[in-house]
Short mmCIF file of C-alpha atoms in Angstrom, two decimals:
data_model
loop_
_atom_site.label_atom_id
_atom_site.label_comp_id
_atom_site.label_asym_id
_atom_site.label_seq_id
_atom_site.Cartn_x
_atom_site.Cartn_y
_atom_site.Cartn_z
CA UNK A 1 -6.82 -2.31 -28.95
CA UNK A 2 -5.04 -4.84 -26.80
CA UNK A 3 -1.94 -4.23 -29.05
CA UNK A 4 -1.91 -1.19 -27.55
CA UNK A 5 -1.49 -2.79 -24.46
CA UNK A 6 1.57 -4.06 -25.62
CA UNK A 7 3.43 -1.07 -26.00
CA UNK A 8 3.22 0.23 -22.15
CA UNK A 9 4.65 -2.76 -21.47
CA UNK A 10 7.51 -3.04 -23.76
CA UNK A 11 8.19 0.48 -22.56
CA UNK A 12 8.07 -0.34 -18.72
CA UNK A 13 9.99 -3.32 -19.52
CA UNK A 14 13.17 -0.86 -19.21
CA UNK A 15 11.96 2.21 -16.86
CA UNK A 16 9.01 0.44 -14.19
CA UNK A 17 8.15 1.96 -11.07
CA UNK A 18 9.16 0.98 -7.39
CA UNK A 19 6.24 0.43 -4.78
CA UNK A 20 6.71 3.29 -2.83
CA UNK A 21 6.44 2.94 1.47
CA UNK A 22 3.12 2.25 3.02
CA UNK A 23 3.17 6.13 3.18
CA UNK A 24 4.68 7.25 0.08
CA UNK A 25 4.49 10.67 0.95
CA UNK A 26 7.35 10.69 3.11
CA UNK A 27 8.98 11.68 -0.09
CA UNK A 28 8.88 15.12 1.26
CA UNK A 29 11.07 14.25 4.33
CA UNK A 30 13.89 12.87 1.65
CA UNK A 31 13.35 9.02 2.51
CA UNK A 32 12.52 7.95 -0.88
CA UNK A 33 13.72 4.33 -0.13
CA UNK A 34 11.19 1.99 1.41
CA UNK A 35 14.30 -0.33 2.52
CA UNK A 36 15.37 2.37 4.88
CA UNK A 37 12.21 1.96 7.20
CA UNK A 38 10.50 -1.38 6.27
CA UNK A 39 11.22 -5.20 6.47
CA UNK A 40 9.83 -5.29 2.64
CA UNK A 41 12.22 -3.40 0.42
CA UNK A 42 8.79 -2.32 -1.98
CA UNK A 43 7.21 -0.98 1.14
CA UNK A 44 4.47 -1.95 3.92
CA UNK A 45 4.46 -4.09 6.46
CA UNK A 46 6.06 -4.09 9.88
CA UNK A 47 8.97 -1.22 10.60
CA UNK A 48 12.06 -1.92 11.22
CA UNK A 49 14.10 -0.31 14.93
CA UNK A 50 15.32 2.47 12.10
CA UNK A 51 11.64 3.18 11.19
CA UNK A 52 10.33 2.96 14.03
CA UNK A 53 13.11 5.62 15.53
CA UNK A 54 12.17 7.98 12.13
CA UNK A 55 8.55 7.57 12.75
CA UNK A 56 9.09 9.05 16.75
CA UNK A 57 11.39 11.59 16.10
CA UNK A 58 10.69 13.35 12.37
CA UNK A 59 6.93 12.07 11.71
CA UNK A 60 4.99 12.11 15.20
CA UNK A 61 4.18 15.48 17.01
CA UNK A 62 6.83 16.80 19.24
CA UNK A 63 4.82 18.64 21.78
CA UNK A 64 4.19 15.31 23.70
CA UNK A 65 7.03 15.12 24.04
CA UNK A 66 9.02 17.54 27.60
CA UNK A 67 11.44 19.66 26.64
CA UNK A 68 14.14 18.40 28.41
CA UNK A 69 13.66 14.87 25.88
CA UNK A 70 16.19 14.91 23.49
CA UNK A 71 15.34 13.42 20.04
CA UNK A 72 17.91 10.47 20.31
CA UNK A 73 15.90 9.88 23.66
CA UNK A 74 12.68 9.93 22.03
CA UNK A 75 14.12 7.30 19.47
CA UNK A 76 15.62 5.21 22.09
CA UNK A 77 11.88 4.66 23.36
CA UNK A 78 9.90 3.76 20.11
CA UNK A 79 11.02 0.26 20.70
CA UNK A 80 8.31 -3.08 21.63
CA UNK A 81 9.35 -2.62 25.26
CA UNK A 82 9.86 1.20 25.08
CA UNK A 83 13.55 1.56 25.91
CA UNK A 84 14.39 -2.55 26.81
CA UNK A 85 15.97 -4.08 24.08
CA UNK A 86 14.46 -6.88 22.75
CA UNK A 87 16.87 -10.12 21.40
CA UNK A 88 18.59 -9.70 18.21
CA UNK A 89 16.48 -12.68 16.43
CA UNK A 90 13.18 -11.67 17.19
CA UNK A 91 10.96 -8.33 16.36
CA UNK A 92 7.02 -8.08 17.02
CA UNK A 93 4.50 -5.84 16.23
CA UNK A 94 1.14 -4.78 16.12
CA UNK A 95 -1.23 -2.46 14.25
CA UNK A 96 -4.96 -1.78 14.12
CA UNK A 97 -6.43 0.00 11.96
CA UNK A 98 -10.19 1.03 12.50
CA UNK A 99 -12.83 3.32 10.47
CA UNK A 100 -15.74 5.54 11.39
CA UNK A 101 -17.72 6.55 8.43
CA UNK A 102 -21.03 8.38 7.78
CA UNK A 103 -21.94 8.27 3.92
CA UNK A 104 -24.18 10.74 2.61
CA UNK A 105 -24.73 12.52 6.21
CA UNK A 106 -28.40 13.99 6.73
CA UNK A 107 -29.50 12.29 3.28
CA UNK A 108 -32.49 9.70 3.32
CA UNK A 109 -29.77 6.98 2.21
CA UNK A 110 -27.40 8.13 5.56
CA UNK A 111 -24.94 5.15 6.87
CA UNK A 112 -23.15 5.40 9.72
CA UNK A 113 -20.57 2.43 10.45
CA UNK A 114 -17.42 1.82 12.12
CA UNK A 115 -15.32 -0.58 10.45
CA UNK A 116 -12.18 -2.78 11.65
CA UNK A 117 -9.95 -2.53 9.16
CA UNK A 118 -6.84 -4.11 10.48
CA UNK A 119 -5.92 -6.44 13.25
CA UNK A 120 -2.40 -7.52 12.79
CA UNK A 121 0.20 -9.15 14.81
CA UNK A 122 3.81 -9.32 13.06
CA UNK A 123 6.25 -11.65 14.25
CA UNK A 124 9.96 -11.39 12.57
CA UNK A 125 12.31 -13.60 13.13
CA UNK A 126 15.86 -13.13 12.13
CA UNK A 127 19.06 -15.70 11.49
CA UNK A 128 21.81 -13.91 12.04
CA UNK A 129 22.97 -10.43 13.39
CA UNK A 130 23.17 -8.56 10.04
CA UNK A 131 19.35 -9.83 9.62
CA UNK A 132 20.97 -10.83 6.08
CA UNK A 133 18.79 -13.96 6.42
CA UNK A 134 14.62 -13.49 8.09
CA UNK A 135 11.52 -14.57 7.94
CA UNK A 136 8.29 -12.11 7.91
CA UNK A 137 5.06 -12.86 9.49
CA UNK A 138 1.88 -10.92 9.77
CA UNK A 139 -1.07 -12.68 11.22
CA UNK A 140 -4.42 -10.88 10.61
CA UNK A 141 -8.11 -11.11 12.94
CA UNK A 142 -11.19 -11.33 10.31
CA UNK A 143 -14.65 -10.13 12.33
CA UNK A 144 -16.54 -11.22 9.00
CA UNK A 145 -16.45 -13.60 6.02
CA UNK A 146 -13.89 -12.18 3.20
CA UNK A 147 -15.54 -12.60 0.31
CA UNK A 148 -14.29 -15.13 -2.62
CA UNK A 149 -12.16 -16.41 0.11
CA UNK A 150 -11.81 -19.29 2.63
CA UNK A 151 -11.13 -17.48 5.37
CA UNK A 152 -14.29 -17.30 8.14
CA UNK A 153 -15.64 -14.95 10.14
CA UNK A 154 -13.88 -14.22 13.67
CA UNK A 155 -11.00 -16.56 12.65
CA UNK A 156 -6.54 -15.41 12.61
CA UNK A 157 -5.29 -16.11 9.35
CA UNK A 158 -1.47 -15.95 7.89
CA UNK A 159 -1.83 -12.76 5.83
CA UNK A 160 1.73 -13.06 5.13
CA UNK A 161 4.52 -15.17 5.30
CA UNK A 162 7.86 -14.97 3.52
CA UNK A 163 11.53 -15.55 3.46
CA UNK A 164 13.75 -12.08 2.94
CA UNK A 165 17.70 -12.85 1.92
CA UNK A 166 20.06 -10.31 1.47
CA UNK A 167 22.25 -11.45 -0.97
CA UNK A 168 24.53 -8.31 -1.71
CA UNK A 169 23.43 -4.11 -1.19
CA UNK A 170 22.12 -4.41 -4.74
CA UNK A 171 19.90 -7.38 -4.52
CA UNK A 172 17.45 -8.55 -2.18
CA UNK A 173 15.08 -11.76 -2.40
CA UNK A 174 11.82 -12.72 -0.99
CA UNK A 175 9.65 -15.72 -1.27
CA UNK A 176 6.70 -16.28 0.17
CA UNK A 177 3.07 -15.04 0.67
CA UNK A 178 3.29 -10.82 0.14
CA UNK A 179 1.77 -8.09 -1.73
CA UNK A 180 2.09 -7.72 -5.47
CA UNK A 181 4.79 -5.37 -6.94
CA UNK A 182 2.45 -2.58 -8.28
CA UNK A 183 2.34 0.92 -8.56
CA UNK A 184 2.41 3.50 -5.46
CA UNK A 185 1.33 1.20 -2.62
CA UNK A 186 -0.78 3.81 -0.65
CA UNK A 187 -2.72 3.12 2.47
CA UNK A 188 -5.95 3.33 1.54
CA UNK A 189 -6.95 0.26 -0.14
CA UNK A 190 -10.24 1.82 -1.41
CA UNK A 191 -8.26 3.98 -4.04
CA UNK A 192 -8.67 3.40 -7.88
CA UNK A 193 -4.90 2.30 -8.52
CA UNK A 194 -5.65 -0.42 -5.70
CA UNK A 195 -8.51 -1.88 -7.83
CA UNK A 196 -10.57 -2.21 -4.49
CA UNK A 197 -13.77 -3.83 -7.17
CA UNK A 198 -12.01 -6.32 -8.83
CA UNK A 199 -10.27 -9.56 -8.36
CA UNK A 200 -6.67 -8.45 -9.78
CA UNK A 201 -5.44 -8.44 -5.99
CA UNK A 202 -3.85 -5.16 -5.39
CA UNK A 203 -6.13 -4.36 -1.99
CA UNK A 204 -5.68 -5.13 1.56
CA UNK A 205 -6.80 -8.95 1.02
CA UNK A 206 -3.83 -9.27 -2.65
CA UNK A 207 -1.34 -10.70 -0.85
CA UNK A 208 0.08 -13.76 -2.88
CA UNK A 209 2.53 -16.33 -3.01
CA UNK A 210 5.63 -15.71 -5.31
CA UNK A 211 9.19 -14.97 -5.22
CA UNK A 212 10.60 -11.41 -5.97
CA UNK A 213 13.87 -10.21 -6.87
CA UNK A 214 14.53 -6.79 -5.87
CA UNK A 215 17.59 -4.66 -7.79
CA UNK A 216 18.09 -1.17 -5.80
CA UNK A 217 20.98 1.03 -6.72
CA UNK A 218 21.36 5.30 -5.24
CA UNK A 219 19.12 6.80 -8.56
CA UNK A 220 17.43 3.62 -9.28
CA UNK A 221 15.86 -0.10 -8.84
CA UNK A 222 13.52 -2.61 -10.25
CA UNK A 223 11.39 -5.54 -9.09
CA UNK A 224 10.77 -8.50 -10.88
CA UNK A 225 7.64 -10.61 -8.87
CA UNK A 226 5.88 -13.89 -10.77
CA UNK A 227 2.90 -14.82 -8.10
CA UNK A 228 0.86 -18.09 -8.08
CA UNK A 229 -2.04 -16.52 -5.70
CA UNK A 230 -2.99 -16.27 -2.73
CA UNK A 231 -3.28 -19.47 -0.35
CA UNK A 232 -6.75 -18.32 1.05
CA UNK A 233 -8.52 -17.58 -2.34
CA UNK A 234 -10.92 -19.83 -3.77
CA UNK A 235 -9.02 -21.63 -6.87
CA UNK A 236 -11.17 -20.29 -9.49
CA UNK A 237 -10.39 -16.82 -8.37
CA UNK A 238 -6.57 -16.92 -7.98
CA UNK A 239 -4.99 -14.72 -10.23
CA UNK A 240 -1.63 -16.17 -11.28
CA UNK A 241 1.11 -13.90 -13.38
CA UNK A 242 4.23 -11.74 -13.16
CA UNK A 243 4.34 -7.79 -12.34
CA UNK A 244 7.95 -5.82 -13.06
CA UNK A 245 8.40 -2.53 -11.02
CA UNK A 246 10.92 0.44 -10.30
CA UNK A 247 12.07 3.80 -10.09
CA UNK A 248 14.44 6.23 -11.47
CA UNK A 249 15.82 9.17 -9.67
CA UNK A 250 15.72 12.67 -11.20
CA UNK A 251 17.37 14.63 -8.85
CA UNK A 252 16.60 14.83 -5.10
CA UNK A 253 13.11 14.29 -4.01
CA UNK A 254 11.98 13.41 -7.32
CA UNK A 255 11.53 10.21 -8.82
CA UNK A 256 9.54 8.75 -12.24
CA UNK A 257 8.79 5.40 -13.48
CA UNK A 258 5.71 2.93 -14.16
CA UNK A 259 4.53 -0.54 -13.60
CA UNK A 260 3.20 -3.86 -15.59
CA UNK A 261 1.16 -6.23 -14.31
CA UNK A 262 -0.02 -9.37 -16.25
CA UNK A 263 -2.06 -11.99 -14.40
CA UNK A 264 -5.16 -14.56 -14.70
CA UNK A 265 -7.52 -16.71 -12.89
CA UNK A 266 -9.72 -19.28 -13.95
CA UNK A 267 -12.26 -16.77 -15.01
CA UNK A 268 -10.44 -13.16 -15.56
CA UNK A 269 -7.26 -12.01 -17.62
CA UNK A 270 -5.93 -8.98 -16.31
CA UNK A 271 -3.38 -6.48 -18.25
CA UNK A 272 -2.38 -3.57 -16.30
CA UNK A 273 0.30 -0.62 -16.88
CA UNK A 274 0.73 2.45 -15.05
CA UNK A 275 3.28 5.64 -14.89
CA UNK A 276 4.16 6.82 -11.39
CA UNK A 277 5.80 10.19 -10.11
CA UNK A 278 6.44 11.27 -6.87
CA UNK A 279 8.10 14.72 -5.64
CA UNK A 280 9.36 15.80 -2.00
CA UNK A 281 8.55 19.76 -2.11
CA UNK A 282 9.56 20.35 1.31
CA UNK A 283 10.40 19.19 4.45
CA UNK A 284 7.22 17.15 4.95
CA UNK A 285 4.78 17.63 1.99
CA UNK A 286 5.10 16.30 -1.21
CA UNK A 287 2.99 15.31 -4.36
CA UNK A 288 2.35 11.89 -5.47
CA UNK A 289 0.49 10.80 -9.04
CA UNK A 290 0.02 7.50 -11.25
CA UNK A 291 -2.33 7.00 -14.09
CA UNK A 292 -2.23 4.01 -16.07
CA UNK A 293 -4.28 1.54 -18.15
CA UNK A 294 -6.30 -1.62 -16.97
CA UNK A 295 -7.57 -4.40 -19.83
CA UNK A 296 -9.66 -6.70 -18.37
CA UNK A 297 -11.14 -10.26 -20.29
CA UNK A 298 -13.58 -12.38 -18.77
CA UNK A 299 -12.72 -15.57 -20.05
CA UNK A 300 -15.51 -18.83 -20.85
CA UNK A 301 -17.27 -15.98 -22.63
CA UNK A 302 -17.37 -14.16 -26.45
CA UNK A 303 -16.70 -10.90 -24.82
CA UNK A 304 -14.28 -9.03 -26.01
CA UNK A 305 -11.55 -7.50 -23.68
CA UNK A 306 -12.58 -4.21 -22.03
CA UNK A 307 -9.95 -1.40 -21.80
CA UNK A 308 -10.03 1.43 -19.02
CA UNK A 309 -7.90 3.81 -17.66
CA UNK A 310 -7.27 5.36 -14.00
CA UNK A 311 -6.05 8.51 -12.71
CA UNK A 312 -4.86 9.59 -8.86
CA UNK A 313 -3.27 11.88 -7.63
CA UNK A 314 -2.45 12.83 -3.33
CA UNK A 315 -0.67 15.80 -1.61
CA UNK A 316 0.19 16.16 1.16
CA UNK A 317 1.10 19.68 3.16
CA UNK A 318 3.09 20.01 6.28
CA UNK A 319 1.34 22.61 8.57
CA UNK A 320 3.52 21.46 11.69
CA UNK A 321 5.67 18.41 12.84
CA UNK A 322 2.92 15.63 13.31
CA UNK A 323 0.07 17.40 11.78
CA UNK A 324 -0.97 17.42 7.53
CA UNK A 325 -3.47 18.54 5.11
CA UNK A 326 -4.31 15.25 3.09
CA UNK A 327 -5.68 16.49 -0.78
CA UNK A 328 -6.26 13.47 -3.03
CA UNK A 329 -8.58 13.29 -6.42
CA UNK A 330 -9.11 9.84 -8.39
CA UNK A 331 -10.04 9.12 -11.78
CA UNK A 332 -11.44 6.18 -13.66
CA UNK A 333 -13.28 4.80 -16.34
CA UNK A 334 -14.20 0.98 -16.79
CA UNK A 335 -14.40 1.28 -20.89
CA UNK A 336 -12.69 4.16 -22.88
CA UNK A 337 -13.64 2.35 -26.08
CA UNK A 338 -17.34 3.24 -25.73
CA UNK A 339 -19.35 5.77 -23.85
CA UNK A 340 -19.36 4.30 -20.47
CA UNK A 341 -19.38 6.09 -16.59
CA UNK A 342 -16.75 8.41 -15.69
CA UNK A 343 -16.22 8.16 -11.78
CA UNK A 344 -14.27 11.23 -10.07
CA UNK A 345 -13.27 11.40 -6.05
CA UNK A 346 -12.18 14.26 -4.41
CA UNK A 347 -10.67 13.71 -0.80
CA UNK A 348 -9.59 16.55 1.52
CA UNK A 349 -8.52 16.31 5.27
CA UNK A 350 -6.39 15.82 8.48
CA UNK A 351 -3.63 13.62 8.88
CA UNK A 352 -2.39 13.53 11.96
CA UNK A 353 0.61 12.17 13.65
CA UNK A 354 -0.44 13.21 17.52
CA UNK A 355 1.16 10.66 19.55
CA UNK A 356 3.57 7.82 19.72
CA UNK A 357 2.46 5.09 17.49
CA UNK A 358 -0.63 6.92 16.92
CA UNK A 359 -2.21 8.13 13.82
CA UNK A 360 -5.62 10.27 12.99
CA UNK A 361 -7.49 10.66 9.77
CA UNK A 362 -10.46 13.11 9.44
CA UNK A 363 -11.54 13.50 6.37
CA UNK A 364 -14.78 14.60 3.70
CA UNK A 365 -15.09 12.95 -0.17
CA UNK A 366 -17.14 13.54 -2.81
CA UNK A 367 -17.54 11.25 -5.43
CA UNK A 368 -19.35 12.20 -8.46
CA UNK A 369 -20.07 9.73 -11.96
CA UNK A 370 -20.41 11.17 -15.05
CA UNK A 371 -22.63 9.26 -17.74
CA UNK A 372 -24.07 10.88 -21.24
CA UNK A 373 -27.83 11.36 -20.42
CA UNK A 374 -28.06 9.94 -17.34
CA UNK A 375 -27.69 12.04 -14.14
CA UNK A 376 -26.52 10.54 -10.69
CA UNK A 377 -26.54 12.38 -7.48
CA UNK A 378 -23.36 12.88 -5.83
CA UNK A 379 -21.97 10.76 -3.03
CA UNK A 380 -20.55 12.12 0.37
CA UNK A 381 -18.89 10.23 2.89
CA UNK A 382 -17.38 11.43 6.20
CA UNK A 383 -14.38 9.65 7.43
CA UNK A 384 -12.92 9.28 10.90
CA UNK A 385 -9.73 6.90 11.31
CA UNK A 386 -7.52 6.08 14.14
CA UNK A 387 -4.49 3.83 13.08
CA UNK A 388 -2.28 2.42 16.61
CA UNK A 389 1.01 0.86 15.71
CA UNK A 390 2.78 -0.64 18.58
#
C-alpha cells in the first residue's frame, strides 16, 4: 500500500497545488494570487498597503462608511497610521484573534471557554524601494504552555522570521522560519487538511525553518519548500522533509492542482498528497475543496504504516458587501485499510466583515463518527470569533 503512495506523488510532481491566501475564498472576488495581497507569495501572514486597501474597500462593509467617502478615500485610510504614511523601509502590524465556544450546549458534558487564539505583532522591514529585498517578522504572545514545544506560558516568541528576495516576476525566494507549502492554507487551523492532531506541522504552531522557491506565471506556479523544523520544537518531534506545491489556471476564477508532502521526525514518517480546486462563482462567493491521502509510520516500532484519507470542502455566499454565509463539511478516516472510525463535520455560519480591520465569525458544527457496531453521540459546538487586524 505505500506504493500507492508513490503514484500521487509522481503525479503532483508535474501539476501541485499553490497555498491559496489566508482566506482562499476570495477566489470569488477574482484575486486568485496570494502575491497580490500578502508579504508571503503562498499566502498568510501580514498584508501588504495593496491588501490592506482591497480588504477596506471590496471585503469590509460599506455602510460604515458616509456617503460622501469615496472608495479611493476609504483605501487611503486602511494604513498603520490611518492616512500618515509610514517610511518606505518599515511596515507593522497586528492581529488578534480570539474564540468563544460552548461545546455540546445544555448537555451534561457542556464547555464554555473563550480562547486566545492569536496575539501577533509583525514587523517588516524592507531594503530598498521596490521591496525587491525584506525581511518578515511575526512575533506571537503564548498565555499557556504549547505542547511538545519549548516555548512557556505567558512568554513572546519569533513565530516567524524570514528573508523574501525578488529575484525576477517569475521567481521569488524565501528563507527562514514560515509555514509549510501545503494544500489550501485556510484559517481555521482545527480543519482536517491542517492535521490539527498530529505532529506533521501544518497548524497554527507548523511554522519551520527552510528555504522556498516560488515559480508564479498568469495560469500557473509551483513551490518547491525542503524544511529542517521548527526552532521551538522539541528535537525528537521536528519533522524534517520537502513539500512541492502549485496551481494551474482553467479559465477565470477557476483553478486545479494538488500537493506532496514528505517529512520525518525522530519518531514519525509522514507521506501526504492531496488534490485542490477552487472556483470564484460570483462576485464574492466561491467554492473551495481538497481531499487527499495521509500515510503515517511510527518509527522504533514493528508497526506497519497506516494509510488514511481526508476530505473538505467550504463555500462561501455573498449576501451583501461585508457580510457571508460560511458552509464547510470535513471528512476523514485514520485507516482505510481496515475498519476503523469515520469522522464527519458539518459547519454553517456568519462571516462577517463589519468594520475596518474587523472580522466576526458565528457559527454551529456538528461532528458525528461513524464506527461498525459501536455508536457515539454526536458533538455540537457553538462558535463565536472576533478577529482585529490593525
Amino acid at each position: 500500500m505505500r506504493h500507492l503512495l508513490k503514484i500521487p506523488f509522481l503525479i503532483g510532481a508535474f501539476l501541485v497545488s499553490k497555498q491559496a491566501v489566508a482566506y482562499p475564498d476570495f477566489i470569488g472576488y477574482g484575486y486568485s494570487s496570494c502575491i497580490t495581497c500578502h508579504y508571503n507569495g503562498l499566502g498568510g501572514g501580514a498584508l501588504n498597503d495593496y491588501g490592506r486597501a482591497l480588504f477596506a474597500t471590496e471585503i469590509t462593509s460599506r455602510s460604515v462608511f458616509p456617503a460622501s467617502m469615496d472608495e479611493e478615500a476609504i483605501g487611503e485610510s486602511s494604513g498603520f497610521l490611518i492616512t500618515k504614511p509610514l517610511p518606505w523601509y518599515f511596515r507593522p502590524g497586528i492581529k488578534y484573534r480570539g474564540l468563544y465556544f460552548q461545546q455540546n450546549p445544555n448537555g451534561s458534558n457542556e464547555v464554555n471557554k473563550w480562547v486566545n487564539m492569536q496575539r501577533d505583532f509583525n514587523l517588516n522591514f524592507f531594503f530598498d524601494k521596490k521591496q525587491n529585498l525584506a525581511l518578515i517578522t511575526t512575533a506571537s504572545y503564548a498565555d499557556f504552555d504549547i505542547p511538545e514545544t519549548t516555548i512557556d506560558k505567558w512568554t513572546m516568541y519569533a513565530k516567524e522570521f524570514y528573508l523574501r528576495y525578488k529575484q525576477s516576476n517569475n521567481l521569488w525566494w524565501y528563507a527562514g522560519q514560515m509555514d509549510k507549502a501545503y494544500g489550501i492554507r485556510n484559517v481555521d487551523h482545527t480543519a482536517v487538511n491542517r492535521f490539527p492532531t498530529t505532529d506533521v506541522g501544518l497548524n497554527q504552531y507548523g511554522q519551520t525553518l527552510g528555504v522556498t522557491a516560488h515559480f508564479t506565471y498568469p495560469t500557473w506556479d509551483i513551490a518547491v519548500n525542503p524544511f529542517f523544523g521548527n526552532v521551538y520544537t522539541v528535537p525528537e518531534k521536528r519533522q524534517k522533509g520537502f513539500s512541492v506545491v502549485g496551481e494551474y489556471q482553467v479559465y477565470e476564477k477557476f483553478k486545479v492542482g494538488g500537493s506532496v508532502l514528505a517529512s520525518e521526525s525522530d519518531e514519525t514518517r509522514w507521506r501526504l498528497a492531496g488534490a485542490t480546486a477552487r472556483w470564484g462563482l460570483s462576485k464574492g462567493s466561491s467554492l473551495l475543496a481538497e481531499a487527499g491521502l495521509k500515510e503515517q509510520t511510527r518509527k522504533g516500532s514493528n508497526s506497519d504504516p497506516v494509510l488514511g484519507s481526508y476530505a473538505w470542502v467550504q463555500s462561501m455566499v455573498a449576501i451583501a458587501r461585508g457580510y457571508n454565509i460560511l458552509t464547510t463539511i470535513e471528512q476523514s478516516r485514520d485507516d482505510i485499510q481496515k475498519s476503523s472510525a469515520e469522522n464527519l463535520k458539518y459547519s454553517f455560519g456568519l462571516l462577517a466583515f463589519p468594520l475596518p480591520r474587523t472580522e466576526f465569525r458565528l457559527g454551529l458544527s456538528n461532528g458525528k463518527t461513524n464506527l461498525d457496531g459501536t455508536g457515539v453521540d454526536d458533538s455540537w459546538a457553538l462558535q463565536t470569533q472576533v478577529h482585529l487586524s490593525y
